[in-house]
Amino acid sequence: MKPFLLLLGLGVLLSSPLLAYGRAAVDKQAPGEPYTVGYSTRGLLINDVPRVLTTGAIHYPRSTPEMWDSLMKKAKLGGLNTIDTYVFWNIHEPTKGNYDFATDRANLPLFLRTARDNGLFVMLRIGPYVCSEWNFGGFPQWLRHEPDVVFRTYSKSFMDNMRRFVGKVVSVTRKYMPEYGGPIIGMQIENEYGDHQWEFGEDGNRYADWCGDTAQSFNITVPWIMCRQYYPVAGVIPTQNDFYCDQYLDRYHEQYPQFPDMWTEMWPGWFQRWGEAAPYRPIEDISYAVAKWFAYGGTYVSYYMYQGGTNFGRTSGPFILTSYDYDGFIDEYGLENWPKYLHLRELHRVLLDNAQFITGNPVPEPQPLGKRQETSARVYGNGDEYLAFLVNTAERSNITVVFDQVEIDLHRWSVTLVRKRRGERYPTVLYNTATLSPDVRRAQAHPSGFETIGGVVETESIRELSIGIPRSSDMHVHATQPLEHISVTDDWTDYLWYRTTVSNPCSDAGQLVLKDAGDVAYAFIDDRALGMRHGRQDSLATFTFDVPKGFKNDTVTVSILSQTMGMAHNQQHMESYARGLLGSVTLCGRDITEGKWLMMPGLSSKSKDQEAPPAIDSAHWTSYRGKSGSHFRWYAIKLDADKLLADSDARLAVDLSSMSKGQLWINQHHLGRYWLRLAPSKQDYSPCQHCEYGGWFWPDSTCRQKCGEISQRYYHLPCSYLTASSYLYVMEEIGGRPENIAIAKRVSRLPEEEEEERGEWKDVLCRVVLAVCAAAALLGLGAAARMLYDQYAARRGYLRIEEEEEE
């Protein structure tokens, strides 16, 4: 009899609402027919119905168009119904008045169509300031040269250009609005302006109001938002950005009773700079923050980033890695970050399956649970039918409470979601943010990684081309002192050469000192290398080079190669951002700042408007002889593209651990900067030494991973950029061993075939057990089913409180 009862219990369990959310499909979200969008205090309205919106940021320029469909399908399977993206001004209008909304990663209309075809809404965040650890915060370089321009304040020159670009985006995307059955359900103007508005005083206030007026003037059919906007702006919905946002809601409800609660940037990870250990946020803490947001009234959450992607080319901000993985739910290569993906997918499906409770009821008042002030219940609904969020804010203590006659163990720093259905005596635990499923735990034990692919790099035919220090006759910019770097390069290249010839002040060993310089400098005297120095982040630095003995000539030539590592993405007065040699230059104690200075943008005199590799059929290429050579050298490495493309699902990367620092290209596609800097070791860096959820998370103080390892060893190689005759071009600034460069495949350690087999087995078992249950019901075994159900409920973390027998 026991095996039969076991099958019966499994049938009740598998067919019960407890597991329904695990199999629930996300409803079709963006209908092809026209619909309307509005808002109420309980959410954005789709056809006048308030919706719970689970949103994730996927930035179209940070992945290739060939990846977009797969990314969106995985996002939807992960429980999302909306995609969020910024609009990047500097890729769409690289020169004033010349727009590009069609080329490669700039194809915003294709991105929107892909979202629509996958039944996903889109929150389009125009800005056009985006921050986003993106070069110059998304501003085009030419904007710096506009007359009397001051960025992000009441500056006519700035506002005229901003209005023109926002209008262009609205025009390009108008056919993707709801009235045409398109996916766009909202637009954003500006970005996190509340952090800077006060710095501009009254002009900041006037500019914020102008943003609202400008947005409304376009007469579109979706709401406008302004994120992290602390001061009211007429006509726009203010939204939140932070690691946690429930703490803002009480004040928000008082100040904006007419608006929905929208969290436009939930940070599930963080960005990484060269030389830093990898950020990581525990998944228990992510789900806690999201569940608590909905408990306190939220109806919209957006993960920044759901899929981080790649900072291709020179698009990254200052000292930001080329990888923008962000420890997202889907990694840079388009594969699921399984632990995070699975754990939050469960939460999303619980929220979506029970959305009618969240959007159909007012924000609940907290109900105390026992005597501990750390615990409370937020109940959407009434005593007969409800969805309840049981919150335990204690950082270290599990607390047992009694809720609706049921004893429930609340894990520390967690939220437990409980559902009671009409006609049921006791509620059911649906999800606990601190409880990881077996699938999640197995995924944690088998993280994603890389596998080297052999036989695809033709190391025997590597070619090289030395760049060398340019001649004075090639330097056509002359001045009496070093000019600011970006004003000369106009940011079409990272590099700017400076040169001056002076009477020799060095009778013995000494120093060359560059004060207030940035970001990177290579120094030479009479073409003899003195080394490389670099600053950090957004700050300038003093670079000091040792000058050895041996310079006996009456005059010496000082050559300095200045390099930017991305332009400011988040600071006041970005229009005046400056790099290069900004302070004094002293040689062996003598100030040589004033004099005759020659300058040349680009690495060589052959560079013109871009730092692209020379044509492979150029006569200047020679065979590589196995020596690393001098500074600044191109290497051309042929790849066996047929082998690489044989696996159509492969996610490829270039392993550059044998190199030092430089730029990487595949054919004519610039993959980005590379730098093989080590992160601090665990014993030397406190944030690497502990990682435990509980208490407020901050990425600079905890949970750093891969300590003591190279910050970025692998560089994304999109398959769509490969051709039948593919060359990898490596511009090495310092020195390395190109023959040891390898191609690797990104692999997921959660076997898909195992998942498929397990899914098939579950389907068969479910059908068999359901048939047994139906027969058992006819035999009157419902009582046994209830007994087994209660036993299961106890294993889920709560026990029923026995009621006294009625007299």
PDB file of N, CA and C in Angstrom, residues 56-100:
ATOM      1  N   GLY A  56      14.334  43.451 -17.804  1.00  0.00           N
ATOM      2  CA  GLY A  56      15.779  43.300 -17.765  1.00  0.00           C
ATOM      3  C   GLY A  56      16.449  44.136 -18.832  1.00  0.00           C
ATOM      4  N   ALA A  57      17.572  44.739 -18.477  1.00  0.00           N
ATOM      5  CA  ALA A  57      18.322  45.566 -19.426  1.00  0.00           C
ATOM      6  C   ALA A  57      19.199  44.683 -20.306  1.00  0.00           C
ATOM      7  N   ILE A  58      19.038  44.857 -21.616  1.00  0.00           N
ATOM      8  CA  ILE A  58      19.901  44.273 -22.638  1.00  0.00           C
ATOM      9  C   ILE A  58      20.213  45.402 -23.608  1.00  0.00           C
ATOM     10  N   HIS A  59      21.448  45.824 -23.688  1.00  0.00           N
ATOM     11  CA  HIS A  59      21.825  46.971 -24.514  1.00  0.00           C
ATOM     12  C   HIS A  59      22.232  46.501 -25.907  1.00  0.00           C
ATOM     13  N   TYR A  60      21.528  46.967 -26.903  1.00  0.00           N
ATOM     14  CA  TYR A  60      21.760  46.482 -28.263  1.00  0.00           C
ATOM     15  C   TYR A  60      23.182  46.716 -28.765  1.00  0.00           C
ATOM     16  N   PRO A  61      23.900  47.820 -28.410  1.00  0.00           N
ATOM     17  CA  PRO A  61      25.260  47.946 -28.941  1.00  0.00           C
ATOM     18  C   PRO A  61      26.267  47.042 -28.233  1.00  0.00           C
ATOM     19  N   ARG A  62      25.852  46.396 -27.142  1.00  0.00           N
ATOM     20  CA  ARG A  62      26.787  45.553 -26.390  1.00  0.00           C
ATOM     21  C   ARG A  62      26.673  44.072 -26.753  1.00  0.00           C
ATOM     22  N   SER A  63      25.905  43.777 -27.776  1.00  0.00           N
ATOM     23  CA  SER A  63      25.864  42.441 -28.346  1.00  0.00           C
ATOM     24  C   SER A  63      25.621  42.607 -29.840  1.00  0.00           C
ATOM     25  N   THR A  64      25.766  41.541 -30.586  1.00  0.00           N
ATOM     26  CA  THR A  64      25.588  41.651 -32.037  1.00  0.00           C
ATOM     27  C   THR A  64      24.136  41.356 -32.408  1.00  0.00           C
ATOM     28  N   PRO A  65      23.668  41.866 -33.544  1.00  0.00           N
ATOM     29  CA  PRO A  65      22.278  41.596 -33.949  1.00  0.00           C
ATOM     30  C   PRO A  65      21.954  40.113 -34.025  1.00  0.00           C
ATOM     31  N   GLU A  66      22.962  39.301 -34.353  1.00  0.00           N
ATOM     32  CA  GLU A  66      22.734  37.862 -34.433  1.00  0.00           C
ATOM     33  C   GLU A  66      22.436  37.252 -33.070  1.00  0.00           C
ATOM     34  N   MET A  67      22.774  37.938 -31.997  1.00  0.00           N
ATOM     35  CA  MET A  67      22.526  37.432 -30.646  1.00  0.00           C
ATOM     36  C   MET A  67      21.168  37.857 -30.092  1.00  0.00           C
ATOM     37  N   TRP A  68      20.568  38.880 -30.662  1.00  0.00           N
ATOM     38  CA  TRP A  68      19.412  39.514 -30.010  1.00  0.00           C
ATOM     39  C   TRP A  68      18.238  38.558 -29.835  1.00  0.00           C
ATOM     40  N   ASP A  69      17.934  37.770 -30.839  1.00  0.00           N
ATOM     41  CA  ASP A  69      16.776  36.882 -30.735  1.00  0.00           C
ATOM     42  C   ASP A  69      16.975  35.855 -29.620  1.00  0.00           C
ATOM     43  N   SER A  70      18.156  35.260 -29.560  1.00  0.00           N
ATOM     44  CA  SER A  70      18.442  34.273 -28.513  1.00  0.00           C
ATOM     45  C   SER A  70      18.398  34.904 -27.131  1.00  0.00           C
ATOM     46  N   LEU A  71      18.950  36.100 -26.998  1.00  0.00           N
ATOM     47  CA  LEU A  71      18.941  36.777 -25.703  1.00  0.00           C
ATOM     48  C   LEU A  71      17.514  37.026 -25.230  1.00  0.00           C
ATOM     49  N   MET A  72      16.669  37.450 -26.151  1.00  0.00           N
ATOM     50  CA  MET A  72      15.287  37.760 -25.757  1.00  0.00           C
ATOM     51  C   MET A  72      14.490  36.507 -25.440  1.00  0.00           C
ATOM     52  N   LYS A  73      14.737  35.441 -26.189  1.00  0.00           N
ATOM     53  CA  LYS A  73      14.053  34.189 -25.867  1.00  0.00           C
ATOM     54  C   LYS A  73      14.450  33.704 -24.470  1.00  0.00           C
ATOM     55  N   LYS A  74      15.725  33.800 -24.151  1.00  0.00           N
ATOM     56  CA  LYS A  74      16.172  33.365 -22.830  1.00  0.00           C
ATOM     57  C   LYS A  74      15.647  34.285 -21.739  1.00  0.00           C
ATOM     58  N   ALA A  75      15.582  35.579 -22.024  1.00  0.00           N
ATOM     59  CA  ALA A  75      15.015  36.507 -21.040  1.00  0.00           C
ATOM     60  C   ALA A  75      13.563  36.154 -20.754  1.00  0.00           C
ATOM     61  N   LYS A  76      12.822  35.832 -21.787  1.00  0.00           N
ATOM     62  CA  LYS A  76      11.416  35.493 -21.585  1.00  0.00           C
ATOM     63  C   LYS A  76      11.264  34.184 -20.818  1.00  0.00           C
ATOM     64  N   LEU A  77      12.088  33.203 -21.147  1.00  0.00           N
ATOM     65  CA  LEU A  77      12.057  31.949 -20.402  1.00  0.00           C
ATOM     66  C   LEU A  77      12.493  32.152 -18.954  1.00  0.00           C
ATOM     67  N   GLY A  78      13.265  33.195 -18.717  1.00  0.00           N
ATOM     68  CA  GLY A  78      13.671  33.537 -17.356  1.00  0.00           C
ATOM     69  C   GLY A  78      12.608  34.289 -16.580  1.00  0.00           C
ATOM     70  N   GLY A  79      11.445  34.471 -17.167  1.00  0.00           N
ATOM     71  CA  GLY A  79      10.344  35.106 -16.454  1.00  0.00           C
ATOM     72  C   GLY A  79      10.210  36.588 -16.689  1.00  0.00           C
ATOM     73  N   LEU A  80      10.892  37.138 -17.693  1.00  0.00           N
ATOM     74  CA  LEU A  80      10.755  38.567 -18.004  1.00  0.00           C
ATOM     75  C   LEU A  80       9.636  38.772 -19.014  1.00  0.00           C
ATOM     76  N   ASN A  81       8.999  39.929 -18.937  1.00  0.00           N
ATOM     77  CA  ASN A  81       8.032  40.303 -19.968  1.00  0.00           C
ATOM     78  C   ASN A  81       8.367  41.636 -20.627  1.00  0.00           C
ATOM     79  N   THR A  82       9.501  42.238 -20.231  1.00  0.00           N
ATOM     80  CA  THR A  82       9.875  43.559 -20.751  1.00  0.00           C
ATOM     81  C   THR A  82      11.390  43.635 -20.884  1.00  0.00           C
ATOM     82  N   ILE A  83      11.866  44.301 -21.924  1.00  0.00           N
ATOM     83  CA  ILE A  83      13.288  44.567 -22.126  1.00  0.00           C
ATOM     84  C   ILE A  83      13.524  46.062 -21.959  1.00  0.00           C
ATOM     85  N   ASP A  84      14.624  46.391 -21.308  1.00  0.00           N
ATOM     86  CA  ASP A  84      15.007  47.784 -21.080  1.00  0.00           C
ATOM     87  C   ASP A  84      16.290  48.052 -21.845  1.00  0.00           C
ATOM     88  N   THR A  85      16.369  49.191 -22.511  1.00  0.00           N
ATOM     89  CA  THR A  85      17.632  49.579 -23.129  1.00  0.00           C
ATOM     90  C   THR A  85      17.769  51.090 -23.140  1.00  0.00           C
ATOM     91  N   TYR A  86      19.006  51.538 -22.986  1.00  0.00           N
ATOM     92  CA  TYR A  86      19.335  52.926 -23.271  1.00  0.00           C
ATOM     93  C   TYR A  86      19.392  53.129 -24.789  1.00  0.00           C
ATOM     94  N   VAL A  87      19.401  54.393 -25.194  1.00  0.00           N
ATOM     95  CA  VAL A  87      19.680  54.784 -26.580  1.00  0.00           C
ATOM     96  C   VAL A  87      20.991  55.573 -26.551  1.00  0.00           C
ATOM     97  N   PHE A  88      21.954  55.178 -27.384  1.00  0.00           N
ATOM     98  CA  PHE A  88      23.324  55.674 -27.276  1.00  0.00           C
ATOM     99  C   PHE A  88      23.590  56.715 -28.365  1.00  0.00           C
ATOM    100  N   TRP A  89      23.564  57.974 -27.967  1.00  0.00           N
ATOM    101  CA  TRP A  89      23.664  59.085 -28.903  1.00  0.00           C
ATOM    102  C   TRP A  89      24.921  58.983 -29.761  1.00  0.00           C
ATOM    103  N   ASN A  90      26.058  58.650 -29.156  1.00  0.00           N
ATOM    104  CA  ASN A  90      27.312  58.727 -29.918  1.00  0.00           C
ATOM    105  C   ASN A  90      27.487  57.614 -30.940  1.00  0.00           C
ATOM    106  N   ILE A  91      26.663  56.562 -30.907  1.00  0.00           N
ATOM    107  CA  ILE A  91      26.732  55.604 -32.019  1.00  0.00           C
ATOM    108  C   ILE A  91      25.711  55.937 -33.099  1.00  0.00           C
ATOM    109  N   HIS A  92      24.684  56.705 -32.740  1.00  0.00           N
ATOM    110  CA  HIS A  92      23.642  57.032 -33.722  1.00  0.00           C
ATOM    111  C   HIS A  92      23.911  58.350 -34.450  1.00  0.00           C
ATOM    112  N   GLU A  93      24.685  59.244 -33.841  1.00  0.00           N
ATOM    113  CA  GLU A  93      25.010  60.507 -34.507  1.00  0.00           C
ATOM    114  C   GLU A  93      26.495  60.804 -34.285  1.00  0.00           C
ATOM    115  N   PRO A  94      27.374  59.999 -34.887  1.00  0.00           N
ATOM    116  CA  PRO A  94      28.815  60.168 -34.641  1.00  0.00           C
ATOM    117  C   PRO A  94      29.357  61.506 -35.126  1.00  0.00           C
ATOM    118  N   THR A  95      28.751  62.041 -36.172  1.00  0.00           N
ATOM    119  CA  THR A  95      29.042  63.409 -36.588  1.00  0.00           C
ATOM    120  C   THR A  95      27.714  64.152 -36.662  1.00  0.00           C
ATOM    121  N   LYS A  96      27.748  65.425 -36.398  1.00  0.00           N
ATOM    122  CA  LYS A  96      26.511  66.181 -36.258  1.00  0.00           C
ATOM    123  C   LYS A  96      25.662  66.103 -37.523  1.00  0.00           C
ATOM    124  N   GLY A  97      24.408  65.715 -37.322  1.00  0.00           N
ATOM    125  CA  GLY A  97      23.452  65.676 -38.414  1.00  0.00           C
ATOM    126  C   GLY A  97      23.494  64.429 -39.267  1.00  0.00           C
ATOM    127  N   ASN A  98      24.461  63.539 -39.022  1.00  0.00           N
ATOM    128  CA  ASN A  98      24.573  62.298 -39.797  1.00  0.00           C
ATOM    129  C   ASN A  98      24.182  61.131 -38.895  1.00  0.00           C
ATOM    130  N   TYR A  99      23.016  60.568 -39.146  1.00  0.00           N
ATOM    131  CA  TYR A  99      22.440  59.560 -38.257  1.00  0.00           C
ATOM    132  C   TYR A  99      22.668  58.150 -38.796  1.00  0.00           C
ATOM    133  N   ASP A 100      22.799  57.225 -37.874  1.00  0.00           N
ATOM    134  CA  ASP A 100      22.922  55.811 -38.222  1.00  0.00           C
ATOM    135  C   ASP A 100      22.044  55.003 -37.266  1.00  0.00           C
TER     136      ASP A 100
END
